[in-house]
Amino acid sequence: MTEMTSNRPASHRTCVLMACDTGYFPFATLLARQIADAFPDRSFDICILSNQDLPQIPLCEALGLRMLRFDMPEDWLALATDKKITLAAYQRVVAPRLLAQDYDRILYLDSDILYQRGDIPALLALDLGGRPVAAVRNNSQMRKPARHQPEYKAAGLGPAPYFNSGVMLIDVAAYLAQDIERKTMDFARTDNETMRRKHDQSALNLALHDNWAELGPVWNWPSFHRFFFFAHFIDPCLVHFMSSRKPWRDANGLYSARHVAIYTDHLSELFPDLAAQMPARPTMGHRPWTWTALYLLHAIDYRRMGRYVSQFKSDLELK
């Protein structure tokens, strides 16, 4: 069993949770700040969970964040990782058990997300119909919803919706009752490389195969090259920079000036060393053929994305 410590007790029965290491802590604090500013009289806690000693900055105290520290089990060192996905990603798998005494519902968010709008208390209160998790379909199935994911094929499972694990609404009681943590970690430790190709995300999807509720894409909008312009039609609540490119290291000018400015302002105020490392933003005429290609890709995908997006008539509709 893992031990956890906290800087303050829980104040509510629901929470928004980020789980990160020191590398993503600056960006987790930005997301926490955005949500705290949007809900000053909030009915939920905002928590940051880490297996590392995070920097102590006044902002965390000013926002009333709940800082959670736990000891990573030694056997986690054998879990699959890469340059983009570190062991910190597996923290979301164990979080429901670690926080079960404090919270009935957890909205887990990756740290490379920006909050733009959306009724988080209403989201936390959704009826999931007994499902342990609600999430948004992964971008690989937004254009091709019938796509048979490689992990499912490798595990001998039939085609089914496949979610992105960067945003998960978790019903803690159902998650524990259905033993999702154990099932996920068993899949995470498999020797089959295809079944763990997306690391914790693959394992979670295998454990929750055909057993999760689908949220609309406004709650986890993929912000990378094939999706930039479609955001015009849906007004995302949460924008997720899920590719290896990020707004804080955008040397090619791919991300919107507004998003880059949000990170610049936050880092300049609280993490000036990181702000100084941000590359200069190219002019609009930079790499014109790249932008031409992106426009063409959007034109090709327009009909399929339109069919997918139009399925959800409101922010809080579940499939």
Coordinates of C-alpha atoms in Angstrom, one line a residue, residues 9-306:
P9 CA -7.8 18.2 4.9
A10 CA -10.4 17.8 2.2
S11 CA -13.1 20.5 2.3
H12 CA -15.6 18.9 -0.1
R13 CA -16.7 15.5 -1.4
T14 CA -15.6 16.2 -5.0
C15 CA -12.3 17.4 -6.4
V16 CA -10.5 18.4 -9.6
L17 CA -7.2 16.6 -9.6
M18 CA -3.9 17.0 -11.5
A19 CA -1.1 14.4 -11.0
C20 CA 2.3 15.5 -12.1
D21 CA 6.1 15.4 -11.5
T22 CA 8.3 18.5 -11.1
G23 CA 8.6 18.9 -14.9
Y24 CA 4.9 19.5 -15.3
F25 CA 4.2 21.2 -12.0
P26 CA 4.4 24.8 -13.5
F27 CA 1.7 23.9 -16.0
A28 CA -0.5 22.2 -13.4
T29 CA -0.4 25.4 -11.3
L30 CA -1.6 27.4 -14.3
L31 CA -4.6 25.0 -14.8
A32 CA -5.4 25.1 -11.1
R33 CA -5.2 28.9 -11.2
Q34 CA -7.6 29.1 -14.1
I35 CA -10.2 26.9 -12.4
A36 CA -9.8 28.6 -9.1
D37 CA -10.3 32.0 -10.7
A38 CA -13.4 30.7 -12.5
F39 CA -15.0 29.2 -9.4
P40 CA -13.9 31.4 -6.4
D41 CA -16.8 30.0 -4.2
R42 CA -16.3 26.5 -5.5
S43 CA -18.0 23.4 -4.1
F44 CA -15.0 21.2 -5.0
D45 CA -11.4 20.9 -4.0
I46 CA -8.5 21.4 -6.3
C47 CA -5.6 19.0 -5.7
I48 CA -2.2 18.3 -7.1
L49 CA -0.8 14.8 -6.5
S50 CA 2.8 13.9 -6.9
N51 CA 5.4 11.3 -5.9
Q52 CA 8.0 14.0 -5.9
D53 CA 8.7 17.0 -3.6
L54 CA 7.2 19.9 -5.5
P55 CA 8.4 23.5 -5.2
Q56 CA 6.6 25.5 -2.6
I57 CA 5.2 28.6 -4.2
P58 CA 2.9 31.1 -2.6
L59 CA 0.3 30.7 -5.3
C60 CA -0.6 27.2 -4.1
E61 CA -1.5 28.5 -0.6
A62 CA -3.3 31.6 -2.0
L63 CA -5.5 29.4 -4.2
G64 CA -6.2 26.9 -1.3
L65 CA -4.8 24.0 -3.3
R66 CA -4.6 20.6 -1.7
M67 CA -1.1 19.3 -2.2
L68 CA -0.8 15.5 -2.0
R69 CA 2.4 13.5 -1.8
F70 CA 2.7 9.8 -2.0
D71 CA 5.5 7.3 -2.2
M72 CA 5.8 5.5 -5.5
P73 CA 6.0 1.7 -5.2
E74 CA 9.3 0.3 -6.4
D75 CA 7.7 -2.1 -8.8
W76 CA 6.5 0.9 -10.9
L77 CA 10.0 1.2 -12.2
A78 CA 9.2 -1.7 -14.6
L79 CA 6.2 0.1 -16.1
A80 CA 6.3 1.4 -19.7
T81 CA 7.4 5.0 -20.2
D82 CA 8.9 7.2 -22.9
K83 CA 10.2 10.8 -23.2
K84 CA 6.7 12.2 -23.2
I85 CA 5.0 9.8 -20.7
T86 CA 6.7 9.4 -17.4
L87 CA 5.8 7.3 -14.4
A88 CA 3.8 10.2 -13.1
A89 CA 1.1 9.3 -15.6
Y90 CA 0.2 6.1 -13.6
Q91 CA -0.7 8.3 -10.6
R92 CA -4.2 8.8 -12.1
V93 CA -4.7 5.0 -11.9
V94 CA -4.2 4.8 -8.1
A95 CA -5.7 8.2 -7.2
P96 CA -9.3 6.9 -6.6
R97 CA -8.0 4.5 -4.0
L98 CA -5.7 7.0 -2.4
L99 CA -8.5 9.5 -2.1
A100 CA -11.4 7.2 -1.5
Q101 CA -11.9 8.4 2.1
D102 CA -12.1 12.0 1.0
Y103 CA -13.9 12.1 -2.4
D104 CA -16.9 10.5 -4.1
R105 CA -16.1 12.0 -7.5
I106 CA -12.8 13.0 -9.0
L107 CA -12.3 15.0 -12.2
Y108 CA -8.8 14.1 -13.3
L109 CA -7.0 16.5 -15.7
D110 CA -3.7 16.3 -17.4
S111 CA -1.4 19.2 -16.6
D112 CA -1.0 20.3 -20.3
I113 CA -4.6 21.5 -20.4
L114 CA -6.1 25.0 -20.4
Y115 CA -9.5 25.7 -18.9
Q116 CA -11.6 28.1 -21.1
R117 CA -15.2 27.6 -19.8
G118 CA -17.7 25.0 -18.6
D119 CA -19.7 24.1 -15.6
I120 CA -17.4 21.9 -13.6
P121 CA -19.8 21.4 -10.6
A122 CA -22.4 20.2 -13.0
L123 CA -19.9 17.9 -14.7
L124 CA -18.9 16.4 -11.3
A125 CA -22.5 15.7 -10.6
L126 CA -23.3 13.8 -13.8
D127 CA -25.1 10.4 -13.4
L128 CA -22.7 7.9 -15.0
G129 CA -25.2 5.1 -14.9
G130 CA -23.0 2.8 -12.9
R131 CA -20.0 3.3 -15.2
P132 CA -16.7 3.9 -13.3
V133 CA -15.4 6.6 -15.7
A134 CA -16.7 9.2 -18.2
A135 CA -14.2 10.4 -20.7
V136 CA -13.8 11.8 -24.3
R137 CA -13.2 9.6 -27.3
N138 CA -9.5 9.6 -28.4
N139 CA -8.7 11.7 -31.4
S140 CA -7.8 8.5 -33.3
Q141 CA -11.5 7.6 -33.3
M142 CA -13.0 11.1 -33.8
R143 CA -12.6 10.8 -37.5
K144 CA -12.9 7.0 -37.7
P145 CA -15.3 5.9 -34.8
A146 CA -15.3 2.3 -36.0
R147 CA -11.5 2.0 -35.8
H148 CA -10.5 -1.2 -34.1
Q149 CA -7.7 0.0 -31.7
P150 CA -4.5 -2.1 -31.8
E151 CA -4.6 -2.7 -28.1
Y152 CA -8.0 -4.3 -28.4
K153 CA -6.9 -6.5 -31.3
A154 CA -3.8 -7.6 -29.4
A155 CA -5.9 -8.5 -26.3
G156 CA -8.5 -10.4 -28.4
L157 CA -11.2 -7.8 -27.6
G158 CA -13.7 -6.6 -30.2
P159 CA -14.0 -3.0 -31.6
A160 CA -15.2 -0.5 -29.0
P161 CA -14.9 3.2 -28.2
Y162 CA -11.4 4.2 -26.9
F163 CA -10.9 7.2 -24.7
N164 CA -8.1 9.7 -24.1
S165 CA -7.0 9.4 -20.4
G166 CA -6.1 13.1 -20.1
V167 CA -9.6 13.9 -18.8
M168 CA -11.5 11.4 -16.7
L169 CA -14.5 11.9 -14.5
I170 CA -14.3 9.1 -12.0
D171 CA -17.0 7.6 -9.8
V172 CA -14.8 6.5 -6.9
A173 CA -17.2 3.9 -5.5
A174 CA -17.7 2.2 -8.9
Y175 CA -14.0 2.4 -9.7
L176 CA -13.1 0.6 -6.5
A177 CA -16.0 -1.9 -6.6
Q178 CA -15.1 -3.0 -10.2
D179 CA -11.4 -3.3 -9.3
I180 CA -10.3 -1.0 -12.1
E181 CA -6.9 -0.2 -10.5
R182 CA -5.8 -3.8 -10.3
K183 CA -7.1 -4.6 -13.8
T184 CA -5.3 -1.6 -15.2
M185 CA -2.0 -2.3 -13.5
D186 CA -2.1 -5.9 -14.7
F187 CA -2.5 -4.7 -18.3
A188 CA 0.3 -2.1 -17.7
R189 CA 2.7 -4.9 -16.7
T190 CA 2.0 -7.0 -19.8
D191 CA 4.9 -8.1 -22.0
N192 CA 2.8 -7.4 -25.1
E193 CA 4.1 -4.2 -26.5
T194 CA 1.0 -3.5 -28.6
M195 CA -1.2 -3.8 -25.5
R196 CA 0.9 -1.1 -23.8
R197 CA 1.6 1.1 -26.8
K198 CA 0.1 4.2 -25.1
H199 CA 1.2 3.1 -21.6
D200 CA -1.3 4.0 -18.9
Q201 CA -3.9 5.0 -21.5
S202 CA -3.8 1.6 -23.2
A203 CA -4.0 -0.1 -19.8
L204 CA -7.0 2.0 -18.7
N205 CA -8.9 1.4 -21.9
L206 CA -8.3 -2.4 -21.7
A207 CA -9.5 -2.5 -18.1
L208 CA -12.6 -0.4 -19.0
H209 CA -13.3 -2.0 -22.4
D210 CA -16.9 -1.1 -23.3
N211 CA -17.5 0.0 -19.7
W212 CA -17.2 3.8 -19.7
A213 CA -19.5 6.8 -20.5
E214 CA -18.6 9.1 -23.4
L215 CA -18.4 12.8 -22.9
G216 CA -18.6 15.3 -25.7
P217 CA -15.3 16.6 -27.2
V218 CA -15.6 20.0 -25.5
W219 CA -14.2 18.4 -22.3
N220 CA -11.0 17.3 -23.9
W221 CA -10.4 19.0 -27.2
P222 CA -7.2 17.8 -28.9
S223 CA -5.1 20.9 -29.8
F224 CA -2.7 19.8 -32.5
H225 CA -2.3 20.1 -36.2
R226 CA -5.4 18.2 -37.5
F227 CA -7.8 19.8 -35.0
F228 CA -6.7 23.5 -34.7
F229 CA -9.5 25.0 -36.9
F230 CA -12.3 22.7 -35.9
A231 CA -12.3 24.3 -32.4
H232 CA -14.0 27.3 -34.2
F233 CA -17.2 25.3 -34.3
I234 CA -17.4 23.8 -30.8
D235 CA -16.0 26.4 -28.2
P236 CA -14.0 23.9 -26.1
C237 CA -14.2 23.9 -22.3
L238 CA -10.8 22.2 -21.9
V239 CA -8.1 22.5 -24.5
H240 CA -5.5 19.7 -24.3
F241 CA -2.1 20.1 -25.9
M242 CA -1.7 16.3 -26.2
S243 CA 1.1 16.0 -28.8
S244 CA 4.8 16.3 -28.1
R245 CA 4.6 19.9 -29.3
K246 CA 3.6 22.4 -26.6
P247 CA 2.7 26.1 -26.6
W248 CA 5.6 26.8 -24.2
R249 CA 8.1 25.4 -26.7
D250 CA 6.5 26.4 -29.9
A251 CA 9.3 27.3 -32.3
N252 CA 7.2 27.0 -35.4
G253 CA 4.3 29.2 -34.4
L254 CA 1.7 26.5 -34.6
Y255 CA -0.3 27.4 -31.5
S256 CA -2.5 30.4 -31.2
A257 CA -1.0 33.6 -30.0
R258 CA -3.6 33.7 -27.2
H259 CA -2.6 30.3 -25.8
V260 CA 1.1 31.1 -26.0
A261 CA 0.5 34.4 -24.2
I262 CA -1.3 32.6 -21.3
Y263 CA 1.7 30.4 -20.7
T264 CA 4.1 33.2 -21.2
D265 CA 2.4 35.4 -18.6
H266 CA 2.1 32.6 -16.0
L267 CA 5.7 31.4 -16.4
S268 CA 7.1 34.9 -16.4
E269 CA 5.4 35.6 -13.1
L270 CA 6.2 32.4 -11.2
F271 CA 8.8 30.4 -13.2
P272 CA 10.9 33.0 -14.9
D273 CA 13.7 30.6 -15.8
L274 CA 11.2 28.6 -17.9
A275 CA 9.8 31.7 -19.4
A276 CA 13.3 32.7 -20.6
Q277 CA 13.6 29.3 -22.4
M278 CA 10.4 29.9 -24.5
P279 CA 11.4 30.3 -28.2
A280 CA 10.6 33.5 -30.1
R281 CA 7.3 33.4 -31.9
P282 CA 7.7 33.3 -35.7
T283 CA 6.0 35.8 -38.0
M284 CA 2.8 34.9 -39.8
G285 CA 4.6 34.3 -43.1
H286 CA 6.7 31.5 -41.5
R287 CA 6.4 28.1 -43.2
P288 CA 3.5 29.0 -45.5
W289 CA 3.4 25.5 -47.0
T290 CA 2.8 23.9 -43.6
W291 CA -0.3 26.0 -43.1
T292 CA -1.5 25.2 -46.6
A293 CA -1.2 21.5 -45.8
L294 CA -3.0 21.9 -42.5
Y295 CA -5.9 23.7 -44.3
L296 CA -6.1 20.8 -46.8
L297 CA -6.1 18.2 -44.0
H298 CA -9.0 20.0 -42.3
A299 CA -10.9 20.1 -45.5
I300 CA -10.5 16.4 -45.9
D301 CA -11.6 15.7 -42.4
Y302 CA -14.5 18.2 -42.3
R303 CA -17.4 15.9 -43.0
R304 CA -16.3 13.1 -40.7
M305 CA -15.5 15.5 -37.8
G306 CA -18.9 17.2 -38.4

